[in-house]
mmCIF file of C-alpha atoms and ligand atoms in Angstrom:
data_model
loop_
_atom_site.group_PDB
_atom_site.id
_atom_site.type_symbol
_atom_site.label_atom_id
_atom_site.label_comp_id
_atom_site.label_asym_id
_atom_site.label_seq_id
_atom_site.Cartn_x
_atom_site.Cartn_y
_atom_site.Cartn_z
ATOM 1 C CA MET A 1 -24.990 20.853 21.591
ATOM 2 C CA SER A 2 -22.906 23.650 20.154
ATOM 3 C CA THR A 3 -19.166 23.339 20.557
ATOM 4 C CA VAL A 4 -18.519 26.988 19.709
ATOM 5 C CA GLY A 5 -16.267 28.709 22.231
ATOM 6 C CA LYS A 6 -15.585 25.453 24.098
ATOM 7 C CA PRO A 7 -12.663 23.008 24.029
ATOM 8 C CA ILE A 8 -13.332 19.941 21.859
ATOM 9 C CA LYS A 9 -12.153 16.403 22.594
ATOM 10 C CA SER A 10 -10.453 15.053 19.491
ATOM 11 C CA LYS A 11 -8.706 11.882 18.438
ATOM 12 C CA ALA A 12 -5.219 12.782 17.254
ATOM 13 C CA ALA A 13 -2.061 10.929 16.211
ATOM 14 C CA VAL A 14 0.607 12.224 18.564
ATOM 15 C CA LEU A 15 4.351 11.809 17.984
ATOM 16 C CA TYR A 16 6.365 11.747 21.215
ATOM 17 C CA GLY A 17 9.843 11.237 19.763
ATOM 18 C CA PHE A 18 11.762 10.523 16.563
ATOM 19 C CA ASN A 19 11.256 7.154 14.888
ATOM 20 C CA GLN A 20 8.407 6.171 17.165
ATOM 21 C CA PRO A 21 4.973 4.974 16.066
ATOM 22 C CA LEU A 22 2.279 7.628 16.211
ATOM 23 C CA LYS A 23 0.006 7.204 19.208
ATOM 24 C CA ILE A 24 -3.728 7.771 18.842
ATOM 25 C CA GLU A 25 -4.697 9.874 21.855
ATOM 26 C CA GLU A 26 -7.720 11.821 22.960
ATOM 27 C CA ILE A 27 -6.519 15.406 23.058
ATOM 28 C CA GLU A 28 -8.215 18.725 23.723
ATOM 29 C CA VAL A 29 -8.433 21.368 21.026
ATOM 30 C CA ALA A 30 -9.032 24.806 22.529
ATOM 31 C CA PRO A 31 -11.440 27.201 20.811
ATOM 32 C CA PRO A 32 -9.937 29.518 18.223
ATOM 33 C CA LYS A 33 -8.620 32.846 19.468
ATOM 34 C CA ALA A 34 -8.908 36.034 17.405
ATOM 35 C CA PHE A 35 -7.973 35.475 13.729
ATOM 36 C CA GLU A 36 -7.914 31.692 14.165
ATOM 37 C CA ILE A 37 -10.063 28.924 12.701
ATOM 38 C CA ARG A 38 -11.000 25.535 14.153
ATOM 39 C CA ILE A 39 -11.476 22.906 11.442
ATOM 40 C CA LYS A 40 -13.041 19.450 11.538
ATOM 41 C CA ILE A 41 -10.631 17.494 9.359
ATOM 42 C CA PHE A 42 -12.306 14.961 7.046
ATOM 43 C CA ALA A 43 -9.319 13.630 5.117
ATOM 44 C CA SER A 44 -5.565 13.787 5.429
ATOM 45 C CA GLY A 45 -2.921 12.437 3.073
ATOM 46 C CA ILE A 46 0.230 10.843 4.451
ATOM 47 C CA ALA A 47 3.119 12.631 2.759
ATOM 48 C CA GLU A 48 6.794 11.750 2.546
ATOM 49 C CA THR A 49 7.465 15.041 4.358
ATOM 50 C CA ASP A 50 5.631 13.728 7.420
ATOM 51 C CA ASP A 51 7.960 10.731 7.357
ATOM 52 C CA LEU A 52 10.985 12.986 6.948
ATOM 53 C CA ALA A 53 9.941 14.846 10.114
ATOM 54 C CA LEU A 54 9.155 11.638 11.983
ATOM 55 C CA SER A 55 12.530 10.143 11.090
ATOM 56 C CA ASP A 56 14.602 13.074 12.416
ATOM 57 C CA ASP A 57 15.577 14.119 8.908
ATOM 58 C CA MET A 58 14.243 17.658 9.210
ATOM 59 C CA ALA A 59 16.130 20.494 10.864
ATOM 60 C CA SER A 60 14.302 20.263 14.214
ATOM 61 C CA LEU A 61 11.017 19.292 15.800
ATOM 62 C CA ASN A 62 9.470 20.026 19.187
ATOM 63 C CA PHE A 63 7.668 17.200 20.990
ATOM 64 C CA PRO A 64 5.007 16.130 21.473
ATOM 65 C CA VAL A 65 3.752 17.092 18.048
ATOM 66 C CA ILE A 66 0.839 16.394 15.716
ATOM 67 C CA LEU A 67 2.119 15.956 12.152
ATOM 68 C CA GLY A 68 0.052 16.111 8.943
ATOM 69 C CA SER A 69 0.644 18.554 6.107
ATOM 70 C CA GLU A 70 -2.098 17.686 3.625
ATOM 71 C CA GLY A 71 -5.692 17.897 4.839
ATOM 72 C CA ALA A 72 -9.168 19.131 4.048
ATOM 73 C CA GLY A 73 -12.240 19.608 6.190
ATOM 74 C CA ILE A 74 -15.063 21.877 7.293
ATOM 75 C CA VAL A 75 -14.838 24.970 9.475
ATOM 76 C CA GLU A 76 -16.309 24.236 12.917
ATOM 77 C CA SER A 77 -15.882 27.684 14.448
ATOM 78 C CA ILE A 78 -13.971 30.915 13.980
ATOM 79 C CA GLY A 79 -12.288 33.392 16.284
ATOM 80 C CA GLU A 80 -13.014 37.085 16.511
ATOM 81 C CA GLY A 81 -12.076 39.063 13.423
ATOM 82 C CA VAL A 82 -11.992 36.138 10.969
ATOM 83 C CA THR A 83 -13.467 37.219 7.652
ATOM 84 C CA LYS A 84 -12.120 34.675 5.139
ATOM 85 C CA VAL A 85 -14.368 31.792 6.206
ATOM 86 C CA LYS A 86 -17.428 31.013 8.282
ATOM 87 C CA PRO A 87 -18.571 27.830 10.072
ATOM 88 C CA GLY A 88 -19.652 25.204 7.560
ATOM 89 C CA ASP A 89 -17.266 26.331 4.818
ATOM 90 C CA HIS A 90 -15.227 23.600 3.139
ATOM 91 C CA VAL A 91 -11.523 24.325 3.371
ATOM 92 C CA ILE A 92 -8.008 23.103 2.727
ATOM 93 C CA ALA A 93 -5.557 23.551 5.610
ATOM 94 C CA LEU A 94 -2.377 25.193 4.351
ATOM 95 C CA CYS A 95 1.142 23.975 5.099
ATOM 96 C CA GLY A 96 2.225 26.875 2.890
ATOM 97 C CA PRO A 97 0.236 29.742 4.390
ATOM 98 C CA MET A 98 0.734 33.299 3.181
ATOM 99 C CA CYS A 99 0.301 36.417 5.318
ATOM 100 C CA MET A 100 0.061 38.557 2.155
ATOM 101 C CA LYS A 101 1.914 41.332 4.001
ATOM 102 C CA CYS A 102 5.596 40.307 4.060
ATOM 103 C CA LYS A 103 8.092 41.052 1.282
ATOM 104 C CA SER A 104 7.891 37.467 -0.021
ATOM 105 C CA CYS A 105 4.096 37.401 -0.144
ATOM 106 C CA LEU A 106 3.929 40.764 -1.853
ATOM 107 C CA HIS A 107 6.414 39.739 -4.543
ATOM 108 C CA GLU A 108 4.578 38.605 -7.653
ATOM 109 C CA ASP A 109 6.823 35.585 -8.143
ATOM 110 C CA SER A 110 7.052 34.315 -4.588
ATOM 111 C CA ASN A 111 4.870 32.160 -2.359
ATOM 112 C CA PHE A 112 7.265 31.421 0.513
ATOM 113 C CA CYS A 113 5.911 33.543 3.363
ATOM 114 C CA VAL A 114 8.455 34.586 5.996
ATOM 115 C CA ASN A 115 5.816 33.857 8.646
ATOM 116 C CA ASN A 116 5.329 30.197 7.761
ATOM 117 C CA ASP A 117 6.900 27.466 9.907
ATOM 118 C CA VAL A 118 8.621 25.560 7.099
ATOM 119 C CA GLY A 119 12.187 24.659 8.061
ATOM 120 C CA LYS A 120 11.838 26.425 11.415
ATOM 121 C CA ASN A 121 9.526 23.784 12.862
ATOM 122 C CA LYS A 122 8.744 25.763 15.977
ATOM 123 C CA GLY A 123 5.338 24.088 15.993
ATOM 124 C CA LEU A 124 3.551 27.140 17.334
ATOM 125 C CA MET A 125 0.773 29.410 16.112
ATOM 126 C CA LEU A 126 1.503 33.051 15.354
ATOM 127 C CA ASP A 127 0.893 33.981 19.032
ATOM 128 C CA LYS A 128 3.630 31.436 19.976
ATOM 129 C CA THR A 129 1.266 29.000 21.733
ATOM 130 C CA THR A 130 -0.789 26.068 20.434
ATOM 131 C CA ARG A 131 -4.421 25.049 20.843
ATOM 132 C CA PHE A 132 -3.599 21.333 21.322
ATOM 133 C CA SER A 133 -3.118 19.784 24.762
ATOM 134 C CA ILE A 134 -3.241 16.476 26.558
ATOM 135 C CA ASN A 135 -3.756 16.379 30.321
ATOM 136 C CA GLY A 136 -2.918 20.078 30.400
ATOM 137 C CA LYS A 137 0.407 19.599 28.557
ATOM 138 C CA GLN A 138 0.901 21.533 25.322
ATOM 139 C CA ILE A 139 1.223 19.608 22.056
ATOM 140 C CA HIS A 140 3.012 21.297 19.141
ATOM 141 C CA ASN A 141 1.625 21.718 15.675
ATOM 142 C CA PHE A 142 3.371 21.092 12.365
ATOM 143 C CA MET A 143 3.799 23.243 9.258
ATOM 144 C CA SER A 144 1.064 25.607 10.459
ATOM 145 C CA CYS A 145 -1.694 23.030 9.940
ATOM 146 C CA SER A 146 -1.383 19.613 11.766
ATOM 147 C CA THR A 147 -3.918 17.489 9.946
ATOM 148 C CA PHE A 148 -3.472 14.123 11.732
ATOM 149 C CA THR A 149 -6.297 14.987 14.116
ATOM 150 C CA GLU A 150 -10.091 15.088 13.962
ATOM 151 C CA TYR A 151 -9.998 18.780 14.838
ATOM 152 C CA THR A 152 -7.228 21.252 14.229
ATOM 153 C CA CYS A 153 -6.923 24.952 14.929
ATOM 154 C CA VAL A 154 -4.997 27.168 12.526
ATOM 155 C CA ASP A 155 -4.192 30.826 12.037
ATOM 156 C CA GLU A 156 -6.522 32.428 9.534
ATOM 157 C CA PHE A 157 -3.727 32.630 6.948
ATOM 158 C CA ALA A 158 -3.351 28.824 6.989
ATOM 159 C CA CYS A 159 -6.780 28.044 5.608
ATOM 160 C CA VAL A 160 -8.464 28.522 2.235
ATOM 161 C CA LYS A 161 -12.124 28.165 1.353
ATOM 162 C CA ILE A 162 -12.943 25.832 -1.529
ATOM 163 C CA ASP A 163 -15.977 24.737 -3.521
ATOM 164 C CA PRO A 164 -18.201 22.539 -1.296
ATOM 165 C CA LYS A 165 -18.822 20.242 -4.267
ATOM 166 C CA ALA A 166 -15.214 19.024 -4.133
ATOM 167 C CA ASN A 167 -14.511 15.550 -2.767
ATOM 168 C CA LEU A 168 -12.480 16.295 0.379
ATOM 169 C CA ASP A 169 -10.731 12.887 0.260
ATOM 170 C CA GLU A 170 -9.201 13.884 -3.071
ATOM 171 C CA VAL A 171 -8.676 17.632 -2.843
ATOM 172 C CA SER A 172 -6.791 17.179 0.425
ATOM 173 C CA LEU A 173 -3.840 16.392 -1.902
ATOM 174 C CA ILE A 174 -3.967 19.920 -3.267
ATOM 175 C CA GLY A 175 -2.806 21.041 0.182
ATOM 176 C CA TYR A 176 0.679 19.735 -0.498
ATOM 177 C CA GLY A 177 1.626 16.812 -2.768
ATOM 178 C CA PHE A 178 -0.379 17.487 -5.886
ATOM 179 C CA SER A 179 0.294 21.206 -6.010
ATOM 180 C CA SER A 180 4.039 20.647 -5.448
ATOM 181 C CA GLY A 181 4.437 18.340 -8.448
ATOM 182 C CA TYR A 182 1.875 19.865 -10.808
ATOM 183 C CA GLY A 183 2.740 23.483 -10.001
ATOM 184 C CA THR A 184 6.491 23.088 -10.441
ATOM 185 C CA VAL A 185 5.866 21.893 -13.991
ATOM 186 C CA LEU A 186 3.378 24.605 -14.921
ATOM 187 C CA ASN A 187 4.380 27.602 -12.797
ATOM 188 C CA THR A 188 8.119 27.142 -12.203
ATOM 189 C CA ALA A 189 9.483 25.338 -15.245
ATOM 190 C CA LYS A 190 6.623 26.551 -17.482
ATOM 191 C CA VAL A 191 6.878 23.454 -19.675
ATOM 192 C CA LYS A 192 6.141 24.208 -23.341
ATOM 193 C CA PRO A 193 4.072 22.028 -25.699
ATOM 194 C CA GLY A 194 5.948 19.482 -27.786
ATOM 195 C CA THR A 195 8.882 19.177 -25.390
ATOM 196 C CA THR A 196 10.509 16.258 -23.576
ATOM 197 C CA CYS A 197 10.315 15.958 -19.784
ATOM 198 C CA VAL A 198 11.915 13.506 -17.383
ATOM 199 C CA VAL A 199 10.388 12.918 -13.961
ATOM 200 C CA PHE A 200 12.490 11.137 -11.314
ATOM 201 C CA GLY A 201 10.338 9.438 -8.661
ATOM 202 C CA LEU A 202 6.805 8.254 -9.328
ATOM 203 C CA GLY A 203 5.205 8.768 -5.931
ATOM 204 C CA ALA A 204 2.308 11.191 -5.445
ATOM 205 C CA ILE A 205 4.501 14.182 -6.212
ATOM 206 C CA GLY A 206 6.156 12.665 -9.274
ATOM 207 C CA MET A 207 2.798 11.450 -10.624
ATOM 208 C CA SER A 208 1.436 14.976 -10.131
ATOM 209 C CA ALA A 209 4.411 16.307 -12.087
ATOM 210 C CA VAL A 210 3.618 13.795 -14.850
ATOM 211 C CA MET A 211 0.011 15.079 -14.871
ATOM 212 C CA GLY A 212 1.377 18.620 -15.155
ATOM 213 C CA CYS A 213 3.627 17.666 -18.098
ATOM 214 C CA LYS A 214 0.634 16.124 -19.845
ATOM 215 C CA VAL A 215 -1.525 19.229 -19.273
ATOM 216 C CA ALA A 216 1.347 21.409 -20.544
ATOM 217 C CA GLY A 217 1.385 19.427 -23.789
ATOM 218 C CA ALA A 218 4.800 17.741 -23.472
ATOM 219 C CA SER A 219 5.133 15.198 -26.258
ATOM 220 C CA ARG A 220 7.501 12.865 -24.433
ATOM 221 C CA ILE A 221 7.354 12.212 -20.687
ATOM 222 C CA ILE A 222 9.953 9.842 -19.256
ATOM 223 C CA GLY A 223 9.283 8.487 -15.756
ATOM 224 C CA VAL A 224 12.158 7.068 -13.682
ATOM 225 C CA ASP A 225 11.669 4.903 -10.613
ATOM 226 C CA ILE A 226 13.350 1.950 -8.927
ATOM 227 C CA ASN A 227 9.921 0.502 -8.178
ATOM 228 C CA PRO A 228 8.444 -0.821 -11.454
ATOM 229 C CA THR A 229 5.018 -1.372 -9.876
ATOM 230 C CA LYS A 230 4.531 2.385 -10.351
ATOM 231 C CA PHE A 231 4.901 2.215 -14.123
ATOM 232 C CA SER A 232 1.382 1.209 -15.205
ATOM 233 C CA ARG A 233 -0.232 4.133 -13.352
ATOM 234 C CA ALA A 234 2.496 6.475 -14.624
ATOM 235 C CA LYS A 235 1.730 5.460 -18.212
ATOM 236 C CA GLU A 236 -1.985 5.911 -17.597
ATOM 237 C CA LEU A 237 -1.267 9.455 -16.399
ATOM 238 C CA GLY A 238 0.908 10.395 -19.368
ATOM 239 C CA CYS A 239 4.370 8.807 -19.247
ATOM 240 C CA THR A 240 5.469 7.732 -22.697
ATOM 241 C CA ASP A 241 8.491 5.786 -21.367
ATOM 242 C CA CYS A 242 9.283 4.373 -17.918
ATOM 243 C CA LEU A 243 12.819 3.504 -16.828
ATOM 244 C CA ASN A 244 14.163 1.562 -13.880
ATOM 245 C CA PRO A 245 17.777 2.660 -13.188
ATOM 246 C CA ASN A 246 18.465 -0.827 -11.814
ATOM 247 C CA ASP A 247 17.838 -2.337 -15.268
ATOM 248 C CA SER A 248 20.766 -0.504 -16.819
ATOM 249 C CA ASP A 249 24.551 -0.942 -16.582
ATOM 250 C CA LYS A 250 25.059 2.708 -17.451
ATOM 251 C CA PRO A 251 24.211 5.678 -15.226
ATOM 252 C CA ILE A 252 20.568 6.533 -15.894
ATOM 253 C CA HIS A 253 21.349 10.053 -17.097
ATOM 254 C CA GLU A 254 23.481 8.595 -19.894
ATOM 255 C CA VAL A 255 20.556 6.413 -20.965
ATOM 256 C CA ILE A 256 18.256 9.437 -20.992
ATOM 257 C CA VAL A 257 20.713 11.657 -22.879
ATOM 258 C CA GLU A 258 21.015 8.924 -25.524
ATOM 259 C CA MET A 259 17.300 8.299 -25.908
ATOM 260 C CA THR A 260 16.561 12.043 -26.146
ATOM 261 C CA GLU A 261 19.483 12.763 -28.488
ATOM 262 C CA GLY A 262 21.226 15.175 -26.161
ATOM 263 C CA GLY A 263 19.080 15.491 -23.066
ATOM 264 C CA ALA A 264 15.543 16.310 -21.981
ATOM 265 C CA ASP A 265 14.175 19.854 -22.166
ATOM 266 C CA TYR A 266 12.983 19.665 -18.557
ATOM 267 C CA GLY A 267 13.886 17.490 -15.560
ATOM 268 C CA PHE A 268 12.066 17.118 -12.230
ATOM 269 C CA GLU A 269 13.427 15.432 -9.097
ATOM 270 C CA CYS A 270 10.530 14.222 -6.950
ATOM 271 C CA ILE A 271 12.325 11.997 -4.431
ATOM 272 C CA GLY A 272 14.573 14.085 -2.179
ATOM 273 C CA LYS A 273 17.915 12.334 -2.831
ATOM 274 C CA VAL A 274 20.917 14.422 -3.810
ATOM 275 C CA ASP A 275 22.461 11.695 -5.998
ATOM 276 C CA VAL A 276 19.210 11.548 -7.979
ATOM 277 C CA MET A 277 19.190 15.351 -8.216
ATOM 278 C CA GLU A 278 22.606 15.081 -9.896
ATOM 279 C CA SER A 279 21.270 12.504 -12.378
ATOM 280 C CA MET A 280 18.242 14.678 -13.035
ATOM 281 C CA ILE A 281 20.423 17.716 -13.812
ATOM 282 C CA LEU A 282 22.671 15.687 -16.112
ATOM 283 C CA SER A 283 19.652 14.208 -17.916
ATOM 284 C CA THR A 284 18.695 17.652 -19.175
ATOM 285 C CA GLN A 285 20.089 19.226 -22.330
ATOM 286 C CA CYS A 286 23.345 21.027 -21.477
ATOM 287 C CA SER A 287 22.686 24.404 -23.087
ATOM 288 C CA TYR A 288 18.989 25.055 -22.512
ATOM 289 C CA GLY A 289 17.746 22.276 -20.204
ATOM 290 C CA SER A 290 15.696 23.275 -17.192
ATOM 291 C CA ALA A 291 16.433 21.221 -14.045
ATOM 292 C CA ASN A 292 13.868 21.467 -11.265
ATOM 293 C CA ILE A 293 14.076 20.188 -7.694
ATOM 294 C CA ILE A 294 10.877 19.304 -5.852
ATOM 295 C CA GLY A 295 11.994 16.508 -3.466
ATOM 296 C CA VAL A 296 13.050 17.477 0.046
ATOM 297 C CA PRO A 297 16.378 15.909 1.108
ATOM 298 C CA LYS A 298 17.542 15.203 4.655
ATOM 299 C CA SER A 299 18.526 18.503 6.272
ATOM 300 C CA THR A 300 22.152 17.315 6.540
ATOM 301 C CA ASP A 301 22.449 16.391 2.843
ATOM 302 C CA ARG A 302 24.225 18.715 0.424
ATOM 303 C CA LEU A 303 23.979 18.846 -3.360
ATOM 304 C CA VAL A 304 27.387 19.316 -4.969
ATOM 305 C CA VAL A 305 27.097 20.973 -8.363
ATOM 306 C CA ASP A 306 29.864 21.177 -10.945
ATOM 307 C CA VAL A 307 29.457 24.794 -12.023
ATOM 308 C CA MET A 308 30.157 23.798 -15.625
ATOM 309 C CA TRP A 309 26.781 22.022 -15.601
ATOM 310 C CA LEU A 310 25.225 25.480 -15.381
ATOM 311 C CA LEU A 311 27.761 27.602 -17.246
ATOM 312 C CA THR A 312 26.872 25.754 -20.428
ATOM 313 C CA GLY A 313 23.414 27.292 -20.212
ATOM 314 C CA ARG A 314 21.306 24.907 -18.136
ATOM 315 C CA SER A 315 19.129 26.362 -15.421
ATOM 316 C CA LEU A 316 18.613 24.847 -11.984
ATOM 317 C CA GLN A 317 15.807 25.838 -9.685
ATOM 318 C CA GLY A 318 13.674 24.656 -6.814
ATOM 319 C CA ALA A 319 10.104 25.449 -5.900
ATOM 320 C CA PHE A 320 7.989 25.512 -2.787
ATOM 321 C CA LEU A 321 4.448 24.180 -3.215
ATOM 322 C CA GLY A 322 4.771 24.381 -6.976
ATOM 323 C CA ASP A 323 5.004 28.175 -6.765
ATOM 324 C CA PHE A 324 1.287 28.373 -6.103
ATOM 325 C CA LYS A 325 0.139 31.312 -4.011
ATOM 326 C CA ALA A 326 -2.033 28.891 -2.078
ATOM 327 C CA PRO A 327 -4.659 31.235 -0.562
ATOM 328 C CA LEU A 328 -5.233 32.868 -3.939
ATOM 329 C CA GLN A 329 -4.812 29.963 -6.335
ATOM 330 C CA PHE A 330 -5.968 26.777 -4.591
ATOM 331 C CA PRO A 331 -9.691 27.523 -5.087
ATOM 332 C CA GLY A 332 -9.032 27.725 -8.842
ATOM 333 C CA LEU A 333 -7.039 24.516 -8.735
ATOM 334 C CA VAL A 334 -10.016 22.800 -7.105
ATOM 335 C CA GLN A 335 -12.205 24.116 -9.943
ATOM 336 C CA ASP A 336 -9.705 22.755 -12.457
ATOM 337 C CA ALA A 337 -10.116 19.342 -10.809
ATOM 338 C CA ILE A 338 -13.865 19.166 -10.355
ATOM 339 C CA HIS A 339 -15.311 21.295 -13.183
ATOM 340 C CA ALA A 340 -12.703 21.681 -15.924
ATOM 341 C CA LYS A 341 -11.521 18.114 -15.168
ATOM 342 C CA LYS A 342 -7.977 19.020 -16.208
ATOM 343 C CA PHE A 343 -6.627 16.233 -13.981
ATOM 344 C CA ASP A 344 -8.005 13.329 -11.981
ATOM 345 C CA LEU A 345 -6.907 13.329 -8.351
ATOM 346 C CA SER A 346 -8.594 9.970 -7.731
ATOM 347 C CA LYS A 347 -5.732 8.363 -9.686
ATOM 348 C CA LEU A 348 -3.324 9.422 -6.943
ATOM 349 C CA VAL A 349 -5.391 8.177 -4.018
ATOM 350 C CA THR A 350 -4.649 4.476 -4.273
ATOM 351 C CA CYS A 351 -5.413 3.693 -0.661
ATOM 352 C CA LYS A 352 -7.886 5.008 1.905
ATOM 353 C CA LEU A 353 -7.562 3.993 5.534
ATOM 354 C CA PRO A 354 -9.488 4.817 8.692
ATOM 355 C CA PHE A 355 -7.591 7.389 10.741
ATOM 356 C CA GLU A 356 -6.727 4.861 13.465
ATOM 357 C CA LYS A 357 -4.644 2.895 10.938
ATOM 358 C CA ILE A 358 -2.225 5.773 10.406
ATOM 359 C CA ASN A 359 0.892 3.721 11.257
ATOM 360 C CA GLU A 360 -0.179 1.149 8.656
ATOM 361 C CA GLY A 361 -0.457 4.029 6.175
ATOM 362 C CA PHE A 362 3.140 5.076 6.889
ATOM 363 C CA ASP A 363 4.250 1.463 6.351
ATOM 364 C CA LEU A 364 2.455 1.310 2.979
ATOM 365 C CA MET A 365 4.304 4.459 1.881
ATOM 366 C CA ARG A 366 7.693 3.178 3.088
ATOM 367 C CA GLN A 367 7.151 -0.140 1.307
ATOM 368 C CA GLY A 368 6.172 1.630 -1.945
ATOM 369 C CA LYS A 369 2.742 -0.035 -1.911
ATOM 370 C CA CYS A 370 0.690 3.087 -2.573
ATOM 371 C CA ILE A 371 0.822 6.312 -4.554
ATOM 372 C CA ARG A 372 -0.917 8.252 -1.791
ATOM 373 C CA THR A 373 -2.719 6.931 1.272
ATOM 374 C CA VAL A 374 -5.454 9.208 2.526
ATOM 375 C CA LEU A 375 -6.691 8.840 6.095
ATOM 376 C CA ILE A 376 -10.417 9.205 6.451
ATOM 377 C CA MET A 377 -11.670 10.659 9.715
ATOM 378 C CA ASP A 378 -15.067 9.652 11.119
ATOM 379 C CA LYS A 379 -17.655 11.710 9.263
HETATM 380 N N1 LIG B 1 15.746 6.371 -8.050
HETATM 381 C C1 LIG B 1 14.505 6.389 -8.618
HETATM 382 N N2 LIG B 1 13.359 6.376 -7.880
HETATM 383 C C2 LIG B 1 13.485 6.328 -6.546
HETATM 384 C C3 LIG B 1 14.745 6.313 -5.888
HETATM 385 C C4 LIG B 1 15.908 6.319 -6.706
HETATM 386 N N3 LIG B 1 17.130 6.303 -6.185
HETATM 387 N N4 LIG B 1 14.520 6.274 -4.552
HETATM 388 C C5 LIG B 1 13.195 6.287 -4.373
HETATM 389 N N5 LIG B 1 12.553 6.314 -5.567
HETATM 390 C C6 LIG B 1 11.108 6.378 -5.828
HETATM 391 C C7 LIG B 1 10.279 5.489 -4.932
HETATM 392 O O1 LIG B 1 10.223 4.159 -5.418
HETATM 393 C C8 LIG B 1 8.911 6.205 -4.979
HETATM 394 O O2 LIG B 1 8.093 5.707 -6.017
HETATM 395 O O3 LIG B 1 10.650 7.705 -5.554
HETATM 396 C C9 LIG B 1 9.259 7.663 -5.247
HETATM 397 C C10 LIG B 1 8.996 8.601 -4.062
HETATM 398 O O4 LIG B 1 7.657 8.612 -3.804
HETATM 399 P P1 LIG B 1 6.999 8.803 -2.343
HETATM 400 O O5 LIG B 1 7.839 8.111 -1.326
HETATM 401 O O6 LIG B 1 5.554 8.443 -2.470
HETATM 402 O O7 LIG B 1 7.188 10.371 -2.066
HETATM 403 P P2 LIG B 1 6.294 11.639 -2.445
HETATM 404 O O8 LIG B 1 5.225 11.845 -1.442
HETATM 405 O O9 LIG B 1 5.913 11.579 -3.889
HETATM 406 O O10 LIG B 1 7.374 12.794 -2.191
HETATM 407 C C11 LIG B 1 8.584 12.853 -2.907
HETATM 408 O O11 LIG B 1 8.893 15.219 -2.588
HETATM 409 O O12 LIG B 1 8.045 16.939 -1.282
HETATM 410 C C12 LIG B 1 8.920 15.930 -1.354
HETATM 411 O O13 LIG B 1 9.202 15.290 0.938
HETATM 412 C C13 LIG B 1 8.818 14.866 -0.321
HETATM 413 O O14 LIG B 1 11.075 14.394 -0.718
HETATM 414 C C14 LIG B 1 9.770 13.892 -0.909
HETATM 415 C C15 LIG B 1 9.467 13.951 -2.386
#
């Protein structure tokens, strides 16, 4: 029986308060209104950002809420006026949507739309309501997409059509983690061939940065992590050296400056810790090094920078979603994965779990036992 125009019952992982386990509930997902899209989610990665939100380390959050920032699925139905997709299209839900009308979207170098919900965390659609409810009570959404649910409903700008040949379990990572690491290397830092890169943090984002360095032709890629179980995969993906800061008496940036005879050409922080950001900056060459921040720190943390670190000629920058204009560039990124085979996303998906085991998935991430866990919804 067609579900078009009707509410759909959906299993969803609902968060009722900070630092609580997610509760699998049967919720109702209302049909899409004009310029909205209802998506059957097939796969959703568990990202560190979801944990940051869950742990009260983001600026704010309205409860109850459905988290999930990295998901892919198939369009179930569309609201009036939607032209970008039709039912049956394979899509990635966008935590970095772009309205393509605001000053940021229209700028050739920007992808941070003023209409997204990043950092504001209002948890509402553009019309300031949500399509999720339980027993008549509204549930908030997260980062414009909410992928920890069998069905989600998003504004048209938070959805991009992709090649149906793509494996949804893998390309879900393009929605957030992969593009953040890979894109910051290629689009933000614009790593040049033959250079030396240092990547701090070898989780899904750091590994994606390593993949980016390899594609860019870096000749030396140094991976840094306090968890040495990450090193074999990092080397497989392109790291030439792996360092554990706990193995050294000296600060890790001193070790890196020594081994690179003056500092790396490019540094990437993929953890979200301000002390590591400092080390990353100091690991780069003082007069032309490029220091790049990808990790998201707690909202109360502050990075203190000695201005001399920059006055000598280093550059310091951050990027959102690897500077990809997601609605325009993600389809091409999917092609790069499945046809050009520039990178292998399966290497990042080290664990797949049924959706109901979502809390176990968070535990695996916190214990450093996975690169990325992807939740698989019933198909
Ligand atoms: N020094 C070196 N490595 C560290 C340190 C440290 N002080 N602390 C943690 N790590 C390592 C962990 O061992 C882990 O391998 O950093 C890695 C982080 O990986 P994940 O937890 O899987 O996080 P990921 O999803 O890759 O996201 C990283 O980017 O977008 C942000 O919110 C995200 O801030 C998070 C960061």
